[in-house]
Short mmCIF file of C-alpha atoms in Angstrom, two decimals:
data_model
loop_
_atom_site.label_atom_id
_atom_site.label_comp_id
_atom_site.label_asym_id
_atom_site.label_seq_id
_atom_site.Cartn_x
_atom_site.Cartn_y
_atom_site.Cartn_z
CA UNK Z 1 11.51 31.99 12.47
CA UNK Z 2 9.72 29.81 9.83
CA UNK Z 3 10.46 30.84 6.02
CA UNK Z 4 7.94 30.08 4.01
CA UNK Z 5 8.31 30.14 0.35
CA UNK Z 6 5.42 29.87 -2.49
CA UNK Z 7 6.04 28.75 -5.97
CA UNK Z 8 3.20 29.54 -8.30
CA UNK Z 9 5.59 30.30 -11.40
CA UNK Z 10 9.22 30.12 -12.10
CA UNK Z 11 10.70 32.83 -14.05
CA UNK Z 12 14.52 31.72 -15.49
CA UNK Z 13 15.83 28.34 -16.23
CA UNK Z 14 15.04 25.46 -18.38
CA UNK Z 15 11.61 24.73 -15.96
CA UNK Z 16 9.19 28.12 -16.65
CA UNK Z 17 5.74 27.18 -15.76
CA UNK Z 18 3.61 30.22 -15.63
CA UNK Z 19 0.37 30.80 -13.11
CA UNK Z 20 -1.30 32.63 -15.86
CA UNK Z 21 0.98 33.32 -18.45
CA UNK Z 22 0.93 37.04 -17.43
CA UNK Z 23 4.36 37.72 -15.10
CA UNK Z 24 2.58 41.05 -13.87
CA UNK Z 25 -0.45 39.39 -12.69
CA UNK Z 26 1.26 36.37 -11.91
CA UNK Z 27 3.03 38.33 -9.26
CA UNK Z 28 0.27 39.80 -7.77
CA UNK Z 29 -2.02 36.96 -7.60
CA UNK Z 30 0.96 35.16 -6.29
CA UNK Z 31 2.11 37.89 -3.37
CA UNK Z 32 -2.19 38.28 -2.13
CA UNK Z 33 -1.49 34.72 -1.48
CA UNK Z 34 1.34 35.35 0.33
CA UNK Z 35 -0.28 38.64 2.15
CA UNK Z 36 -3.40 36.31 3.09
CA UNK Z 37 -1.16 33.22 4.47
CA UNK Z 38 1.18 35.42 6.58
CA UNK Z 39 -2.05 37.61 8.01
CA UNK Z 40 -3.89 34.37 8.95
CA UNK Z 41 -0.41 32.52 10.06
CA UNK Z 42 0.00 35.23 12.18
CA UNK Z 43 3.41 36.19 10.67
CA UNK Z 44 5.37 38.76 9.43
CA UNK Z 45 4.87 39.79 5.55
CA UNK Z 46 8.78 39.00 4.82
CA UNK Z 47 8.49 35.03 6.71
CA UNK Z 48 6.17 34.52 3.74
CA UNK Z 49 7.48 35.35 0.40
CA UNK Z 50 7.04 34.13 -3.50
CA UNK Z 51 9.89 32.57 -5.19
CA UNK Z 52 9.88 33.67 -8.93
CA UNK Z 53 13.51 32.90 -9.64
CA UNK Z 54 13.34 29.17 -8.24
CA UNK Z 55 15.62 26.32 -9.67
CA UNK Z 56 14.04 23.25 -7.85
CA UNK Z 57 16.52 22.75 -5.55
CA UNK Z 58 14.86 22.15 -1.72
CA UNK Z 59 16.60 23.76 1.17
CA UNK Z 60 15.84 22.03 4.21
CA UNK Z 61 14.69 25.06 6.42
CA UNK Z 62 12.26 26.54 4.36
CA UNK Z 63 8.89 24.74 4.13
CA UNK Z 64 7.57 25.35 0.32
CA UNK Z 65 4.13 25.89 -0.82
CA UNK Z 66 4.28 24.64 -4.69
CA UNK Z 67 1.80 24.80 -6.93
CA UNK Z 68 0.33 21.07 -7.47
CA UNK Z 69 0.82 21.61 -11.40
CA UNK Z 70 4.20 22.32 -10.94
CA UNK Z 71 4.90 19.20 -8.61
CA UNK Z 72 3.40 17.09 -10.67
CA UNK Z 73 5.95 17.37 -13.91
CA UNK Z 74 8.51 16.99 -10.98
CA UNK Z 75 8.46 13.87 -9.16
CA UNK Z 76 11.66 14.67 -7.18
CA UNK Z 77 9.85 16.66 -5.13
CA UNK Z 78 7.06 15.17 -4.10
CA UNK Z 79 7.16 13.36 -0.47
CA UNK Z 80 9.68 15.54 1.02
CA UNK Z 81 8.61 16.75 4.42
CA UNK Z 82 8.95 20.57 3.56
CA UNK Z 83 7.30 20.43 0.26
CA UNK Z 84 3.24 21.14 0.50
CA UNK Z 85 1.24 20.99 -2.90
CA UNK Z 86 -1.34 23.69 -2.93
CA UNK Z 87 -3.98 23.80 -5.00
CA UNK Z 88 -3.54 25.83 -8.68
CA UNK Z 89 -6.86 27.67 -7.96
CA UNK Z 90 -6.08 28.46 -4.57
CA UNK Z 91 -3.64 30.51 -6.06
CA UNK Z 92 -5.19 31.65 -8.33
CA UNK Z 93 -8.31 32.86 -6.04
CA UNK Z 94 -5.78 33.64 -3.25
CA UNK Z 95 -7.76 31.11 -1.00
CA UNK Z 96 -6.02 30.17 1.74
CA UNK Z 97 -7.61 27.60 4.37
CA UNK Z 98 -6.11 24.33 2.46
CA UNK Z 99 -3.05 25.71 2.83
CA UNK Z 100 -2.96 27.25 6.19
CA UNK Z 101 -4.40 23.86 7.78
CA UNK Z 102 -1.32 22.34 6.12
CA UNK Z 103 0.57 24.61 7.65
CA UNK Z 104 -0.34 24.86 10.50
CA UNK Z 105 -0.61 21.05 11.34
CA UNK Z 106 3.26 20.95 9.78
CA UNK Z 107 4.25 23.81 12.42
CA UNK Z 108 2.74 22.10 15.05
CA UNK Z 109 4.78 18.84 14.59
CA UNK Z 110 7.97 20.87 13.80
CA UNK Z 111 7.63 22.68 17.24
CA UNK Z 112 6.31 19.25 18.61
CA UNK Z 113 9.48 17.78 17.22
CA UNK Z 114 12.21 20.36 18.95
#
């Protein structure tokens, strides 16, 4: 099964970008995202999960949904193959259809690929 994770803040370490600045609503703008993605993806609530306590380092079976403010004060990241940039007000608004296009055209190739 696909593991999806979604960075829209990072809690600990020297890298602490906030969503809002709030942690409590941070959280739960950040899991409706997550609610909305897996409901539309057609998977289950715990294959789509925020990651609060994230230190930058890229595992390379997860695919990560990062907040395009956060990738772009860390160049490392970008053009990795299971690194998607979603949009700061998508996460914000908890729109999804950016996202799950990404997705889903990135699942496709994956399965495509096995």
């Amino acid at each position: 099964m696909t593991e999806i994770k979604v960075i829209g803040d990072i809690l600990s370490g020297k890298f602490q970008p906030a969503l809002t600045g709030n942690r409590i609503v941070d959280a739960a703008l950040i899991d409706h995202f997550c609610q909305n993605l897996a409901v539309a993806l057609g998977l289950s609530q715990t294959a789509v999960h925020a990651e609060h306590h994230w230190d930058l380092t890229i595992a390379p079976e997860p695919i990560y949904l990062v907040d395009d403010q956060i990738l772009a004060v860390t160049t490392h990241l970008r053009g990795l193959n299971n690194v998607i940039a979603v949009a700061h007000k998508d996460l914000l608004r908890g729109q999804i259809a950016a996202t799950q296009q990404a997705l889903t055209n990135r699942l496709s190739l994956h399965s495509t690929a096995n």
